[in-house]
Short mmCIF file of C-alpha atoms in Angstrom, two decimals:
data_model
loop_
_atom_site.label_atom_id
_atom_site.label_comp_id
_atom_site.label_asym_id
_atom_site.label_seq_id
_atom_site.Cartn_x
_atom_site.Cartn_y
_atom_site.Cartn_z
CA LEU R 1 0.01 0.02 -0.04
CA GLU R 2 3.14 2.24 0.83
CA VAL R 3 4.51 1.82 -2.65
CA ARG R 4 1.58 2.39 -4.45
CA SER R 5 0.34 5.53 -2.63
CA TRP R 6 4.01 6.89 -3.07
CA ALA R 7 3.76 5.85 -6.78
CA ILE R 8 0.47 7.73 -7.34
CA ARG R 9 1.75 10.96 -5.49
CA SER R 10 4.95 11.45 -7.02
CA ILE R 11 5.22 11.56 -11.04
CA GLY R 12 9.17 10.76 -10.27
CA GLY R 13 7.91 7.82 -8.11
CA ALA R 14 6.06 6.63 -10.94
CA PHE R 15 9.05 6.97 -13.60
CA LEU R 16 11.28 4.83 -11.44
CA LEU R 17 9.10 2.53 -10.51
CA GLY R 18 8.28 2.01 -14.52
CA MET R 19 11.84 1.79 -14.99
CA ALA R 20 12.55 -0.76 -12.46
CA LEU R 21 9.65 -3.00 -13.57
CA ALA R 22 10.95 -2.72 -17.12
CA LEU R 23 14.21 -4.02 -16.19
CA MET R 24 12.87 -7.05 -13.83
CA LEU R 25 10.44 -8.05 -16.59
CA ALA R 26 12.72 -7.81 -19.82
CA ALA R 27 14.53 -10.34 -18.04
CA SER R 28 16.23 -13.26 -20.04
CA PRO R 29 13.98 -16.10 -21.04
CA ALA R 30 13.05 -18.93 -19.12
CA ARG R 31 15.36 -20.62 -16.72
CA ALA R 32 15.39 -24.39 -16.41
CA GLN R 33 12.95 -24.97 -13.48
CA SER R 34 10.58 -28.08 -13.48
CA VAL R 35 7.99 -28.64 -10.59
CA ALA R 36 5.56 -31.63 -10.17
CA LEU R 37 2.34 -30.66 -11.39
CA ASP R 38 0.47 -31.50 -8.19
CA ARG R 39 3.39 -29.33 -6.18
CA LEU R 40 2.82 -25.99 -8.27
CA PRO R 41 2.02 -23.07 -6.01
CA HIS R 42 -1.50 -21.77 -5.77
CA LEU R 43 -2.85 -20.92 -9.45
CA HIS R 44 -4.59 -17.98 -10.58
CA GLY R 45 -5.03 -18.72 -14.39
CA LEU R 46 -4.88 -20.60 -17.31
CA ALA R 47 -4.71 -20.79 -21.11
CA VAL R 48 -3.98 -23.20 -23.94
CA ALA R 49 -0.43 -22.94 -25.48
CA THR R 50 -0.17 -25.54 -27.97
CA SER R 51 -3.07 -27.89 -29.06
CA GLN R 52 -0.68 -31.11 -30.33
CA PRO R 53 0.51 -32.17 -27.86
CA LEU R 54 -1.69 -30.21 -25.31
CA SER R 55 0.37 -28.02 -22.98
CA VAL R 56 -1.26 -25.61 -20.93
CA LEU R 57 0.29 -22.20 -19.44
CA LEU R 58 -0.46 -21.42 -15.40
CA ALA R 59 -0.54 -18.12 -13.73
CA ALA R 60 1.09 -18.97 -10.38
CA HIS R 61 1.94 -17.52 -7.03
CA ASP R 62 5.36 -17.15 -8.36
CA GLY R 63 5.61 -16.94 -12.04
CA LEU R 64 3.96 -18.40 -14.99
CA TYR R 65 4.47 -22.46 -16.20
CA GLU R 66 3.91 -24.66 -18.66
CA ALA R 67 2.63 -27.98 -17.74
CA THR R 68 1.72 -31.25 -19.92
CA SER R 69 0.23 -34.32 -19.70
CA ALA R 70 3.45 -36.02 -18.01
CA GLY R 71 2.89 -34.46 -15.16
CA GLY R 72 5.25 -31.97 -14.91
CA ALA R 73 5.65 -27.97 -15.05
CA SER R 74 8.15 -25.72 -16.40
CA ARG R 75 8.45 -22.29 -15.53
CA VAL R 76 8.60 -20.21 -18.94
CA SER R 77 10.30 -16.84 -17.90
CA THR R 78 12.37 -15.73 -15.10
CA ILE R 79 9.89 -13.58 -13.67
CA ASP R 80 8.47 -14.43 -10.00
CA HIS R 81 5.82 -12.51 -9.62
CA ASP R 82 2.41 -13.54 -7.98
CA LEU R 83 0.28 -13.17 -11.05
CA MET R 84 -3.25 -12.86 -9.79
CA SER R 85 -4.70 -12.63 -13.22
CA PHE R 86 -4.00 -13.72 -16.67
CA ALA R 87 -5.62 -13.77 -20.08
CA ALA R 88 -4.61 -14.70 -23.56
CA HIS R 89 -5.17 -13.07 -26.72
CA PRO R 90 -8.20 -14.86 -28.43
CA GLU R 91 -6.29 -14.71 -32.13
CA ASP R 92 -2.81 -15.02 -30.92
CA ARG R 93 -1.60 -17.57 -28.47
CA THR R 94 1.63 -16.02 -27.79
CA GLN R 95 0.47 -12.65 -26.77
CA LEU R 96 -0.34 -12.94 -22.82
CA TYR R 97 -1.69 -10.57 -20.23
CA ALA R 98 -1.15 -10.50 -16.65
CA SER R 99 -1.24 -8.60 -13.10
CA GLY R 100 -0.82 -9.16 -9.82
CA HIS R 101 2.19 -8.12 -7.42
CA PRO R 102 5.93 -8.40 -7.49
CA ALA R 103 8.21 -10.52 -5.37
CA GLU R 104 8.99 -7.48 -3.14
CA GLY R 105 5.44 -5.86 -2.81
CA GLY R 106 3.40 -3.39 -4.58
CA ASN R 107 1.14 -3.64 -7.57
CA LEU R 108 2.49 -4.59 -11.42
CA GLY R 109 -0.03 -2.52 -13.64
CA LEU R 110 -0.93 -4.61 -16.64
CA LEU R 111 2.07 -6.46 -18.07
CA VAL R 112 2.03 -7.88 -21.64
CA SER R 113 4.15 -10.57 -23.26
CA SER R 114 4.30 -10.99 -27.13
CA ASP R 115 6.71 -13.89 -26.89
CA GLY R 116 4.39 -16.76 -25.22
CA GLY R 117 5.61 -15.53 -21.61
CA ALA R 118 9.17 -15.62 -21.99
CA THR R 119 9.52 -11.76 -21.16
CA TRP R 120 7.40 -9.40 -20.12
CA ARG R 121 6.94 -5.53 -19.78
CA GLN R 122 4.68 -3.19 -18.12
CA LEU R 123 2.32 -1.90 -20.86
CA SER R 124 0.19 0.68 -18.30
CA GLN R 125 -0.66 0.98 -14.90
CA GLY R 126 -4.44 1.17 -14.96
CA ALA R 127 -6.48 3.74 -14.11
CA GLU R 128 -5.83 5.20 -10.53
CA GLY R 129 -2.50 2.48 -10.49
CA PRO R 130 -0.58 0.70 -10.48
CA VAL R 131 -3.05 -1.88 -10.27
CA ASP R 132 -2.94 -5.44 -9.58
CA PHE R 133 -6.16 -6.69 -11.49
CA HIS R 134 -7.51 -9.77 -9.84
CA ALA R 135 -9.50 -10.73 -12.68
CA LEU R 136 -8.98 -9.99 -16.48
CA THR R 137 -10.64 -10.68 -19.80
CA VAL R 138 -10.05 -10.04 -23.63
CA SER R 139 -12.72 -9.57 -25.91
CA ALA R 140 -13.05 -11.87 -28.64
CA ALA R 141 -15.18 -9.78 -30.51
CA ASN R 142 -12.56 -6.83 -30.14
CA PRO R 143 -9.64 -7.97 -29.11
CA GLU R 144 -8.62 -4.38 -28.44
CA ARG R 145 -11.22 -4.11 -25.56
CA LEU R 146 -10.04 -5.78 -22.16
CA TYR R 147 -11.55 -5.61 -18.82
CA GLY R 148 -10.24 -5.68 -15.47
CA VAL R 149 -11.09 -5.86 -11.75
CA TYR R 150 -9.60 -3.36 -9.43
CA ASP R 151 -11.58 -1.25 -6.84
CA GLY R 152 -14.51 -1.78 -9.44
CA LEU R 153 -14.37 -2.45 -12.84
CA GLN R 154 -11.90 -0.98 -15.33
CA MET R 155 -12.04 -1.14 -19.38
CA SER R 156 -9.26 -0.60 -21.98
CA ASP R 157 -10.02 0.37 -25.74
CA ASP R 158 -6.69 0.39 -27.06
CA GLY R 159 -5.40 -3.15 -26.35
CA GLY R 160 -4.62 -2.48 -22.84
CA ARG R 161 -2.46 0.88 -23.06
CA SER R 162 -4.73 2.90 -21.23
CA TRP R 163 -7.37 2.73 -19.08
CA ALA R 164 -11.12 4.00 -17.42
CA VAL R 165 -13.13 3.08 -14.72
CA ALA R 166 -16.32 1.83 -16.32
CA GLY R 167 -18.36 1.39 -13.02
CA ALA R 168 -19.25 -0.58 -10.23
CA LEU R 169 -19.80 -4.45 -10.33
CA PRO R 170 -22.62 -6.45 -9.19
CA GLY R 171 -21.32 -8.15 -6.19
CA SER R 172 -17.75 -9.83 -4.91
CA VAL R 173 -16.46 -10.85 -8.08
CA PHE R 174 -14.30 -14.51 -8.80
CA ASP R 175 -14.23 -14.15 -12.39
CA ILE R 176 -15.39 -12.00 -15.50
CA ALA R 177 -15.34 -13.04 -18.80
CA ALA R 178 -15.98 -11.08 -21.78
CA SER R 179 -18.67 -12.33 -24.84
CA GLY R 180 -17.47 -13.64 -27.73
CA ARG R 181 -20.26 -12.17 -30.16
CA ASP R 182 -20.30 -8.26 -28.47
CA ALA R 183 -17.51 -6.23 -27.13
CA ASP R 184 -19.77 -4.58 -24.69
CA MET R 185 -21.04 -7.88 -23.54
CA LEU R 186 -19.59 -9.10 -19.94
CA TYR R 187 -20.17 -11.63 -17.52
CA ALA R 188 -19.50 -11.76 -13.89
CA ALA R 189 -19.30 -14.64 -11.87
CA THR R 190 -19.74 -13.44 -8.07
CA ARG R 191 -20.41 -14.43 -4.61
CA GLU R 192 -24.21 -13.41 -5.26
CA GLY R 193 -24.65 -15.52 -8.37
CA LEU R 194 -23.81 -15.00 -12.20
CA PHE R 195 -24.74 -11.44 -13.67
CA VAL R 196 -24.41 -9.95 -17.24
CA SER R 197 -23.69 -6.18 -18.80
CA ARG R 198 -24.77 -5.22 -22.24
CA ASP R 199 -23.23 -1.82 -21.77
CA ALA R 200 -19.85 -2.58 -20.79
CA GLY R 201 -20.63 -2.64 -17.33
CA ARG R 202 -22.48 0.35 -16.68
CA SER R 203 -25.50 -1.74 -15.46
CA TRP R 204 -25.97 -5.45 -14.83
CA HIS R 205 -28.65 -7.92 -14.70
CA GLU R 206 -29.08 -11.47 -13.57
CA ALA R 207 -27.97 -14.18 -16.30
CA PHE R 208 -28.38 -17.13 -14.03
CA THR R 209 -31.68 -17.50 -11.88
CA MET R 210 -30.40 -19.58 -9.08
CA PRO R 211 -28.67 -17.11 -6.57
CA ASN R 212 -25.67 -19.49 -5.44
CA PRO R 213 -22.28 -18.04 -6.05
CA ALA R 214 -20.97 -18.43 -9.30
CA THR R 215 -17.03 -19.33 -9.29
CA ALA R 216 -16.17 -19.50 -13.00
CA VAL R 217 -17.30 -17.97 -16.24
CA HIS R 218 -16.06 -18.64 -19.58
CA VAL R 219 -16.60 -17.14 -23.29
CA THR R 220 -15.67 -19.21 -26.35
CA ALA R 221 -14.79 -17.51 -29.55
CA SER R 222 -17.79 -18.79 -31.16
CA GLY R 223 -19.79 -17.49 -28.11
CA ARG R 224 -20.64 -20.57 -26.29
CA LEU R 225 -20.73 -19.72 -22.57
CA TYR R 226 -19.76 -21.68 -19.64
CA ALA R 227 -20.46 -21.26 -16.18
CA PHE R 228 -19.78 -23.02 -12.75
CA ILE R 229 -22.79 -22.43 -10.27
CA TYR R 230 -21.71 -23.70 -6.73
CA GLY R 231 -23.96 -26.28 -5.23
CA PHE R 232 -25.17 -26.99 -8.84
CA GLY R 233 -22.76 -27.73 -11.33
CA LEU R 234 -21.28 -26.86 -14.70
CA VAL R 235 -23.78 -24.58 -17.22
CA GLN R 236 -23.69 -23.85 -20.67
CA ALA R 237 -25.79 -21.42 -23.03
CA GLN R 238 -24.79 -20.30 -26.45
CA GLU R 239 -25.16 -16.52 -26.74
CA PRO R 240 -27.08 -14.29 -27.44
CA ALA R 241 -30.34 -16.10 -26.38
CA LEU R 242 -28.88 -17.55 -22.81
CA LYS R 243 -31.00 -20.70 -22.51
CA TRP R 244 -29.24 -22.72 -20.01
CA LYS R 245 -28.49 -26.50 -19.70
CA LEU R 246 -27.09 -28.42 -17.07
CA VAL R 247 -23.71 -30.09 -18.60
CA SER R 248 -22.43 -31.98 -15.31
CA ALA R 249 -23.22 -32.03 -11.73
CA ASP R 250 -21.24 -34.61 -9.65
CA TYR R 251 -18.78 -31.80 -8.21
CA GLY R 252 -18.94 -32.66 -4.53
CA ASN R 253 -17.66 -29.68 -2.07
CA ARG R 254 -15.28 -28.83 -4.88
CA ALA R 255 -15.62 -25.92 -7.16
CA ILE R 256 -14.04 -24.86 -10.45
CA MET R 257 -12.24 -21.26 -9.96
CA LYS R 258 -11.12 -20.80 -13.62
CA LEU R 259 -12.16 -22.10 -17.15
CA ALA R 260 -10.19 -22.16 -20.52
CA SER R 261 -11.02 -23.93 -24.18
CA ASP R 262 -9.13 -24.55 -26.49
CA PRO R 263 -8.99 -22.63 -29.94
CA ALA R 264 -8.25 -25.66 -31.91
CA THR R 265 -10.74 -28.03 -30.37
CA PRO R 266 -14.05 -26.51 -29.04
CA GLU R 267 -15.11 -29.45 -26.94
CA ARG R 268 -11.75 -29.34 -25.29
CA LEU R 269 -12.18 -27.41 -21.82
CA LEU R 270 -9.50 -26.81 -19.26
CA ALA R 271 -10.08 -25.95 -15.50
CA LEU R 272 -8.71 -24.85 -12.30
CA ALA R 273 -10.14 -26.33 -9.46
CA ASP R 274 -10.28 -24.74 -6.02
CA THR R 275 -7.55 -27.02 -4.88
CA SER R 276 -5.25 -25.26 -7.76
CA THR R 277 -5.36 -28.62 -9.62
CA VAL R 278 -5.62 -28.53 -13.34
CA LEU R 279 -8.31 -30.81 -14.95
CA LEU R 280 -9.13 -31.58 -18.66
CA SER R 281 -12.46 -32.73 -20.20
CA GLU R 282 -12.61 -33.55 -23.83
CA ASP R 283 -15.98 -33.85 -24.11
CA GLY R 284 -17.23 -29.96 -23.45
CA GLY R 285 -17.09 -30.46 -19.18
CA LYS R 286 -19.49 -33.65 -19.22
CA ARG R 287 -16.42 -35.98 -17.80
CA TRP R 288 -13.28 -34.54 -16.27
CA THR R 289 -9.98 -36.06 -15.52
CA GLY R 290 -6.73 -34.34 -13.87
CA LEU R 291 -4.15 -33.17 -17.05
CA GLU R 292 -1.64 -35.38 -15.30
CA GLY R 293 -1.84 -38.63 -17.41
CA SER R 294 -5.25 -37.27 -19.63
CA HIS R 295 -3.28 -38.55 -22.55
CA LYS R 296 -3.95 -41.65 -21.71
CA ALA R 297 -7.75 -41.33 -20.78
CA VAL R 298 -8.87 -42.29 -24.17
CA PRO R 299 -11.37 -45.30 -24.89
CA ALA R 300 -8.58 -47.74 -26.05
CA VAL R 301 -6.34 -47.00 -23.53
CA LEU R 302 -9.23 -47.24 -20.84
CA ASP R 303 -10.36 -50.53 -22.34
CA LYS R 304 -7.26 -52.27 -22.16
CA GLY R 305 -6.58 -51.14 -18.54
CA ARG R 306 -10.00 -52.27 -17.65
CA ARG R 307 -9.09 -55.82 -18.89
CA ILE R 308 -5.76 -56.14 -17.17
CA TYR R 309 -7.72 -54.84 -13.89
CA GLN R 310 -10.14 -57.57 -14.31
CA ASP R 311 -7.40 -60.19 -14.90
CA SER R 312 -4.60 -59.26 -12.50
CA CYS R 313 -6.14 -56.62 -9.80
CA GLN R 314 -10.09 -57.56 -9.68
CA ASP R 315 -9.73 -60.31 -7.38
CA CYS R 316 -8.44 -58.48 -4.33
CA HIS R 317 -9.51 -54.80 -5.44
CA GLY R 318 -12.88 -55.72 -5.84
CA VAL R 319 -15.27 -55.48 -8.99
CA ASP R 320 -14.74 -51.26 -10.28
CA GLY R 321 -12.50 -50.65 -7.51
CA VAL R 322 -14.54 -51.21 -4.58
CA GLY R 323 -12.23 -53.05 -2.46
CA GLU R 324 -11.66 -56.22 -0.87
CA ARG R 325 -14.20 -55.12 1.89
CA PRO R 326 -16.45 -52.17 0.90
CA ASP R 327 -18.15 -51.99 4.30
CA ASP R 328 -15.14 -51.73 5.99
CA ILE R 329 -12.06 -50.21 3.78
CA TYR R 330 -9.83 -50.38 6.89
CA ALA R 331 -10.21 -53.50 7.97
CA GLU R 332 -6.94 -55.46 8.57
CA ASP R 333 -6.07 -59.26 8.19
CA GLU R 334 -2.92 -60.80 9.18
CA TYR R 335 -1.08 -59.40 6.54
CA GLY R 336 -2.10 -55.56 7.43
CA TYR R 337 -4.65 -54.24 5.64
CA VAL R 338 -6.95 -55.64 3.27
CA ALA R 339 -6.71 -54.83 -0.40
CA PRO R 340 -8.32 -51.28 -0.41
CA PRO R 341 -10.63 -49.50 -2.75
CA MET R 342 -9.17 -48.12 -5.96
CA ASP R 343 -11.99 -45.85 -6.57
CA ASP R 344 -12.02 -42.74 -4.64
CA SER R 345 -13.83 -44.08 -1.65
CA ALA R 346 -10.45 -44.56 0.01
CA HIS R 347 -6.91 -42.67 -0.92
CA ALA R 348 -5.69 -43.95 -3.98
CA TRP R 349 -6.37 -40.78 -5.30
CA HIS R 350 -3.88 -39.01 -2.68
CA HIS R 351 -0.95 -40.28 -5.05
CA SER R 352 0.12 -39.02 -8.34
CA ASP R 353 0.13 -41.26 -11.72
CA SER R 354 3.95 -41.90 -11.30
CA ASN R 355 3.32 -42.77 -7.57
CA LEU R 356 0.72 -45.32 -8.36
CA VAL R 357 2.44 -46.66 -11.43
CA GLU R 358 5.82 -47.20 -9.20
CA VAL R 359 3.56 -49.12 -6.46
CA ILE R 360 2.24 -51.61 -8.87
CA LEU R 361 5.41 -52.05 -10.29
CA ALA R 362 7.35 -52.37 -7.14
CA GLY R 363 4.96 -53.60 -4.78
CA SER R 364 4.00 -52.20 -1.37
CA PRO R 365 6.19 -52.33 1.90
CA ARG R 366 3.19 -51.93 3.97
CA ASN R 367 1.12 -55.08 2.66
CA GLN R 368 3.26 -58.31 1.56
CA ARG R 369 0.03 -59.46 -0.53
CA MET R 370 0.65 -56.26 -2.94
CA ILE R 371 3.17 -57.88 -4.58
CA ALA R 372 5.44 -56.46 -7.44
CA TRP R 373 4.03 -56.57 -11.09
CA ARG R 374 7.22 -55.82 -12.94
CA ASP R 375 8.21 -59.26 -14.23
CA VAL R 376 4.51 -59.51 -15.13
CA LEU R 377 3.37 -56.14 -16.77
CA ALA R 378 5.02 -53.66 -18.85
CA ARG R 379 5.14 -50.09 -17.26
CA GLU R 380 2.70 -49.30 -20.89
CA GLU R 381 0.33 -51.85 -19.33
CA VAL R 382 0.50 -50.31 -15.80
CA GLU R 383 0.03 -46.72 -17.06
CA ALA R 384 -3.25 -48.15 -18.92
CA VAL R 385 -4.52 -49.69 -15.25
CA VAL R 386 -3.73 -46.25 -13.53
CA ALA R 387 -5.97 -44.48 -16.62
CA TYR R 388 -8.97 -46.93 -15.53
CA ILE R 389 -8.63 -46.53 -12.02
CA LYS R 390 -8.70 -42.82 -12.25
CA SER R 391 -11.95 -43.23 -14.87
CA LEU R 392 -13.45 -44.48 -11.52
CA TRP R 393 -13.07 -41.42 -9.77
CA SER R 394 -15.34 -38.47 -8.93
CA PHE R 395 -14.46 -34.97 -9.84
CA ARG R 396 -13.31 -34.84 -6.31
CA GLY R 397 -10.84 -37.54 -6.71
CA HIS R 398 -9.35 -35.67 -9.58
CA ALA R 399 -9.50 -32.12 -7.83
CA CYS R 400 -7.66 -33.52 -4.95
CA GLN R 401 -5.26 -36.10 -6.52
CA GLY R 402 -1.42 -36.14 -4.99
CA ALA R 403 0.63 -33.74 -2.96
CA ARG R 404 -2.75 -31.53 -3.11
CA HIS R 405 -5.05 -34.25 -1.18
CA MET R 406 -3.21 -32.76 2.25
CA SER R 407 -5.52 -29.45 1.54
CA CYS R 408 -8.68 -31.09 0.54
CA GLN R 409 -11.66 -31.16 3.26
CA HIS R 410 -13.41 -34.34 3.30
#
């Protein structure tokens, strides 16, 4: 706060701050740094970097990462700022926008990258800035139109170079999304529900009749609108009519906080859960799996994994992974614990894909009945089994998989 007020009061201070940011942001491209996907710090935004093979850009508490279905994420650039908001240009995937806080404190204003996130510069400080937009969106109808949330709604009509206060917001905002058809049309996912503005944020109206919190909203370039309504599910409508239909409802006590779509594959959706887990749907949000191992979640591999499971695992772990003793999953026998469920009624989802694969190959030191399968099954076959096991999980199991299970409420 001190840095912000000082910069507002002093023209010279703003100039020096801008110069310092320019030096920090124009750093040398990407230092090699990789981390397991389930151990990334708190995530705030995502966008598809490439479609084939699929890779995803993730705005994190300590910079920008690129993640793949292999289960790892690598830092894209040297900046380690807390990127509170993140948006991709609707026509050019290499042009990115972000805002948030420098590691040493203060606000970043609006940052822009023209090389896929490798280098960044401050494009503007925003209205009454420097700002730290906590939500940001670029209009597919007019990519020069940007909206940002900072002490109300701000709007830019020149690609983010200058900003003006557009008006108040309809409630406590989680997410915003510009229309794919009309640059003046904007959606806000708020604690009070989902709202729409048809006049660039000057007035707001209820967009979905249920008053449950709306935590995420996303519009594709073709005008397909998605929103997550907590306690109800993922809903979809087509602009401009907004006739809603329920896409999926099995979310338990978990929530989607951000949504993104693949411009090259309309049915492919990505989501950030409230646990900061990255999830993928290949059917428009009907079914979800964690990004890790998602390339294995295809019919041929799942069918292969199911058959191997039935032949080699089912006698102990039960039909459809219900466990050896579904009524008492923590029962013990003379060897230790009985074979646990592989669905998400026990703790299989506490482990990453790679952990599950290694336990199957090497056996379990805790239970001698869980033998090593390395001399019986090839790694590729075990990976197929893990993909099948994950197909038995609910959204909660995927959202809480791996190291993130420690922060999940059950």
